[in-house]
Each structure stands twice: as structure tokens, then as C-alpha cells.
Short mmCIF file of C-alpha atoms and ligand atoms in Angstrom, two decimals:
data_model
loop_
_atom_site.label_atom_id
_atom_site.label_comp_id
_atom_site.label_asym_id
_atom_site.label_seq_id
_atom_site.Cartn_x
_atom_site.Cartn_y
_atom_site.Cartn_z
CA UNK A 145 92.22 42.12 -161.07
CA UNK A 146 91.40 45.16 -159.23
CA UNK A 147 89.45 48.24 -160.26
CA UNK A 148 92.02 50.35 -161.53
CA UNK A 149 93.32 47.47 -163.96
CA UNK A 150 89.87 47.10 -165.09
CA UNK A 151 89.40 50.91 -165.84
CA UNK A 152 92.97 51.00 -167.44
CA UNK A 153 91.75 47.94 -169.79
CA UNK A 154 88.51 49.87 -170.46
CA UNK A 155 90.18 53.24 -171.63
CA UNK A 156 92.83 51.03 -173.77
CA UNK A 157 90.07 50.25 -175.89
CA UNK A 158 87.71 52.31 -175.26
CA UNK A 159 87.86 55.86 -176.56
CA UNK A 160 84.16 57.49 -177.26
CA UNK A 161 83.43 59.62 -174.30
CA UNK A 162 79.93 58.89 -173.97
CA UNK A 163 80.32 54.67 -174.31
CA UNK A 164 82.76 55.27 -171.16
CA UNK A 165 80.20 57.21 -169.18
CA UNK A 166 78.00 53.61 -170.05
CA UNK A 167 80.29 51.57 -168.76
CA UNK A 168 80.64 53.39 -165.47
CA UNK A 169 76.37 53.77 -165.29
CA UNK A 170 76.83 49.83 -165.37
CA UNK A 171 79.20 49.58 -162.82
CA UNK A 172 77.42 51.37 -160.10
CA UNK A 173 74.35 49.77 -160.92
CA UNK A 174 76.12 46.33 -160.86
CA UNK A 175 77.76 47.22 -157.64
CA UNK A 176 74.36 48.48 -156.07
CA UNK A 177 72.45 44.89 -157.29
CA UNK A 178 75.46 43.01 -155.40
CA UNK A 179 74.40 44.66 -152.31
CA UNK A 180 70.89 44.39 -152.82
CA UNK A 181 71.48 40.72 -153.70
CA UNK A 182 73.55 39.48 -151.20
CA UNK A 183 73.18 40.42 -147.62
CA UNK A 184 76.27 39.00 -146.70
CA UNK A 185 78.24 42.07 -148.27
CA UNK A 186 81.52 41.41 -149.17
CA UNK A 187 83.88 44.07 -150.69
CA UNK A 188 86.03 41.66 -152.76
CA UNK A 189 82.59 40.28 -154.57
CA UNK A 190 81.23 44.00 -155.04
CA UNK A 191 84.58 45.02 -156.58
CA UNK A 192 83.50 41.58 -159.30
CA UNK A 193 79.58 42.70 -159.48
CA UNK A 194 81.46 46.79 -160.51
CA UNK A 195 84.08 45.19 -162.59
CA UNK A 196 81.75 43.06 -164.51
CA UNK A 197 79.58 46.16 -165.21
CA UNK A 198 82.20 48.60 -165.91
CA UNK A 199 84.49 46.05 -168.57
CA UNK A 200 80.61 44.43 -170.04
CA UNK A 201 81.30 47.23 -173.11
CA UNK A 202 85.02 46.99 -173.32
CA UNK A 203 85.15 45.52 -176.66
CA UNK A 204 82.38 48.06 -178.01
CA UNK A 205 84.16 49.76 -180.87
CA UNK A 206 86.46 47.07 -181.24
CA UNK A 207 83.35 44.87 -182.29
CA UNK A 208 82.06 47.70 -184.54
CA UNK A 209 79.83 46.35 -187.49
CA UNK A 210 79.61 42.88 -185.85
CA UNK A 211 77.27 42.53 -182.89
CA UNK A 212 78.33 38.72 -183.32
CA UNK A 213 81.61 39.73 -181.93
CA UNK A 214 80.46 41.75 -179.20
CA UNK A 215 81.51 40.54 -175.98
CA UNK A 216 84.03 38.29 -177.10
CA UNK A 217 86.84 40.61 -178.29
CA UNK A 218 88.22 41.61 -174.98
CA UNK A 219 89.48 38.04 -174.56
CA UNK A 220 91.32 37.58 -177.49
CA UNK A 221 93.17 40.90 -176.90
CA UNK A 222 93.91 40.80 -172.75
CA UNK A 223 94.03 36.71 -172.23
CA UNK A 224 94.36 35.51 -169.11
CA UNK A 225 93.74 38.97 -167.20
CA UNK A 226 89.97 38.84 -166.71
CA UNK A 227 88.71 36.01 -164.12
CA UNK A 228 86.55 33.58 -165.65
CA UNK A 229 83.12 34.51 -164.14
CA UNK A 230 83.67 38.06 -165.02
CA UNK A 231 84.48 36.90 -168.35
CA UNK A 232 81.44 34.82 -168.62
CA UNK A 233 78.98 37.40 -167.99
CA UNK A 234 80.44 39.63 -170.56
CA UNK A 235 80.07 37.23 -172.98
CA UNK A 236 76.63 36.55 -171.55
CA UNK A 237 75.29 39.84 -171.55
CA UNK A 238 75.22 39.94 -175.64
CA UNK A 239 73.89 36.00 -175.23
CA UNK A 240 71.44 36.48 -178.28
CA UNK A 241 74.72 36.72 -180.50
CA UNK A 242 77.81 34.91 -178.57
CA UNK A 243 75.16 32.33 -177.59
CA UNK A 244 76.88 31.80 -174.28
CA UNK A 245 73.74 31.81 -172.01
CA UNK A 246 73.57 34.07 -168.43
CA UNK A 247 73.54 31.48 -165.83
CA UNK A 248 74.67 33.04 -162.33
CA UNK A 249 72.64 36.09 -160.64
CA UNK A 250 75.43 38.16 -161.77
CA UNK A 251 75.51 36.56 -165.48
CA UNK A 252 71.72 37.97 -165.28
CA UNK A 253 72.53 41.24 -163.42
CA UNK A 254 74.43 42.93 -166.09
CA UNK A 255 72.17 41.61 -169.02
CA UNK A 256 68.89 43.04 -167.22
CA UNK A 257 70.94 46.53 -165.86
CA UNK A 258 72.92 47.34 -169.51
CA UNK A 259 70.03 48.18 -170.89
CA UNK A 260 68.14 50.10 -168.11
CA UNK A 261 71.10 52.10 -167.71
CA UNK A 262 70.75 53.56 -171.68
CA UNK A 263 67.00 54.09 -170.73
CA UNK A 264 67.55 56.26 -168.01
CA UNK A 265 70.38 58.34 -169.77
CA UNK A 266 67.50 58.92 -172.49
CA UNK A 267 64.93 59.90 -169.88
CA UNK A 268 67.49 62.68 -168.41
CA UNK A 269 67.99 64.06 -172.01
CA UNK A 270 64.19 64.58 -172.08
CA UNK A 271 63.94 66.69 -169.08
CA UNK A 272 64.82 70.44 -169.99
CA UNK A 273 67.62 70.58 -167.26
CA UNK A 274 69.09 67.53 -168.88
CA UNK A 275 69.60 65.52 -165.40
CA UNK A 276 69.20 62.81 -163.24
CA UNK A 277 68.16 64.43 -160.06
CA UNK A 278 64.61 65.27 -161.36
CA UNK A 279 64.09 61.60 -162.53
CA UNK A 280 61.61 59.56 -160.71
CA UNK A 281 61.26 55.51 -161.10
CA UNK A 282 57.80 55.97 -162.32
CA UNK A 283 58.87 58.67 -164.90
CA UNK A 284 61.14 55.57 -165.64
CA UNK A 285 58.94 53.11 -165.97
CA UNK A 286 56.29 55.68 -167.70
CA UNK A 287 58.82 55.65 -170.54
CA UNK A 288 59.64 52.07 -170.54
CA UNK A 289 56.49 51.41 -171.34
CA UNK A 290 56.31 53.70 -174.37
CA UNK A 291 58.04 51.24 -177.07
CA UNK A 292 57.98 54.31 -179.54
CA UNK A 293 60.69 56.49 -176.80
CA UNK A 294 64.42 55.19 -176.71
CA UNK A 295 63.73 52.08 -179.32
CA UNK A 296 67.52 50.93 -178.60
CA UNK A 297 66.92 50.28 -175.45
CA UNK A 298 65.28 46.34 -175.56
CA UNK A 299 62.97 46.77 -172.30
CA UNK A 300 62.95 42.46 -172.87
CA UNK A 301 65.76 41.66 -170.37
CA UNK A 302 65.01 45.04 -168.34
CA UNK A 303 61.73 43.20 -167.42
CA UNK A 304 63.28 39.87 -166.60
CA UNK A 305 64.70 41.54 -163.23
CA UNK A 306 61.64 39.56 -161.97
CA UNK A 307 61.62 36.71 -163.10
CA UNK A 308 65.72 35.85 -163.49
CA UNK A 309 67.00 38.40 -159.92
CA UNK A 310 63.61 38.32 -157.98
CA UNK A 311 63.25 41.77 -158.04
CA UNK A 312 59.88 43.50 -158.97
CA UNK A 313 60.87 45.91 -161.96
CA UNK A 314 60.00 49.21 -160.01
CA UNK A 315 62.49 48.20 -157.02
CA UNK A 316 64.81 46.83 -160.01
CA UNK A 317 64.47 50.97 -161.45
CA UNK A 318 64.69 52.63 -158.08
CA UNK A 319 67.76 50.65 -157.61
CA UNK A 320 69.59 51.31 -160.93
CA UNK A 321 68.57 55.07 -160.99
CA UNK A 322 69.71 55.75 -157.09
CA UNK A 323 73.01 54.20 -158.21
CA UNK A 324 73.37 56.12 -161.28
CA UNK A 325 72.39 59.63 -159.33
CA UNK A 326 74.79 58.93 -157.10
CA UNK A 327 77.77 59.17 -159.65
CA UNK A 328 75.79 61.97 -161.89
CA UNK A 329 78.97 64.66 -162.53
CA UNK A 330 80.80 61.25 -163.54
CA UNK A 331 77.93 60.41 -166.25
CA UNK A 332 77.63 64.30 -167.24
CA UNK A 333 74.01 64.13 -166.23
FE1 FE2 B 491 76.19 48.07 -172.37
#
């Protein structure tokens, strides 16, 4: 599977604007934890770490009114076109539902980064100029630490960078909102 088949399976089902931009927030931050992770780059393993991020919310309105479902959906619809480990840290990433538990680094990557990724959109939406440039990790974090800003966003697997990838939580933001500036006219921020 290569990026453009992923990106063609993600606008199949796919359609709200916004839920896209997500999805391509989590690739860029998936693809910019591969390299962080493994200093042995390799393109064919950062194209998995982006394609993992950018299909994680494929099934999103198709599981509409059942979180249980979320994560799983994709699979039923497109069998036998996603490779298994990509598959199994989609279903991972909603692991409090599908009960399929993140194992791998990258299992771990997209459950700690998804949500991150919706806490930094909120923080841009904040600022009067409505951007990402302006944002700083510790305006970031500032906000992460306020539990009564953004209450979708869980900051529980945001904070278990550390303990599940190794990486201290204010690398783990620097890293996610680098990536994310460095796509901003893609994510309309
Ligand atoms: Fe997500």
C-alpha cells in the first residue's frame, strides 16, 4: 500500500473537511515520531509510521454513534488492502473500546499523537490570528494542563509519550507541533 492508496481509501470514506485535516495532522506527526524513533531512517517504514496516522480515523463517520466500532470498520469494508501492523494500530489506537491493546512503538505512537494533534488545533483557534506559527510547546503544554480547555482531548495517553515512547512530554509536543507547522496551509491553520 502506498500513500496515495491510503489517501484515496481515506477520502472514500471520509467526507467532513475538518476530520480529513485530522487525519493528515496525524500523519505528519506519525511520520516525524518514526524519525525521531528510529535512527536508522528508512523511507519504506516512514511511509507505514504516515500511513498509520493518516488511515487511524478512516472509519470515523462510518462508526458514527458507536465508539465500540471505531477502528474496526475500515476492515470489514477494504479487506485485505491494509497490512496487518498498520491495521493493528488502528484498531489499537481506540483500545479502550476494540480492546485490542497497543503493543509496538508505533501501536503506541498514534494512540499518544491522535490526541495531541486535536489539542494543538484547539490552541491555534485560541490565538486571535487563528494559527500555528505563533504556538509555542509551552503554550501547549500550559493548556494541557488546564483540564477545563479542549475537554475532548484525553491528555491520559498524550502523557504516556514517557512512559510507553521514552520521550519526555515537552520533546513529545515540540515534536508533534513542528510537524504539524510544517504542513499548516494543508490543516487551514
Ligand atoms: Fe484521531
Amino acid at each position: 500500500m502506498n500513500r496515495d492508496d491510503a489517501f484515496k481509501i481515506l477520502t472514500t470514506f471520509l467526507t467532513n473537511e475538518n476530520l480529513i485535516r485530522h487525519c493528515l495532522a496525524a500523519e505528519v506527526a506519525m511520520r516525524a515520531l518514526y524519525a525521531r524513533l528510529n535512527p536508522e531512517f528508512k523511507k519504506e517504514e516512514e511511509d507505514v509510521w504516515g500511513i498509520t496516522g493518516l488511515l487511524h480515523d478512516a472509519d470515523y463517520e462510518l462508526s458514527k454513534g458507536h465508539p465500540e466500532l471505531h477502528g474496526l470498520l475500515l476492515f470489514d469494508r477494504v479487506p485485505n488492502q491494509i497490512p496487518e501492523n498498520i491495521a493493528h494500530a488502528i484498531k489499537a489506537h481506540n483500545y479502550s473500546y476494540t480492546k485490542v491493546i497497543p503493543e509496538t512503538p508505533m501501536d503506541w505512537a498514534i494512540t499518544c499523537a491522535d490526541q495531541l494533534t486535536g489539542l494543538i488545533v484547539a490552541c491555534a483557534l485560541i490565538h486571535p490570528e487563528k494559527k500555528l506559527t505563533p504556538l509555542t510547546p509551552e503554550f501547549v503544554i500550559k493548556r494541557l494542563n488546564q483540564n477545563g480547555f479542549a475537554k475532548g482531548a484525553d491528555r491520559t495517553p498524550i502523557k504516556q509519550c514517557e512512559e510507553k515512547l521514552g520521550i519526555p512530554l515537552e520533546e513529545f509536543v515540540t515534536i508533534v507541533l513542528t510537524a504539524m507547522k510544517s504542513i499548516s496551509p494543508d490543516l487551514g491553520l
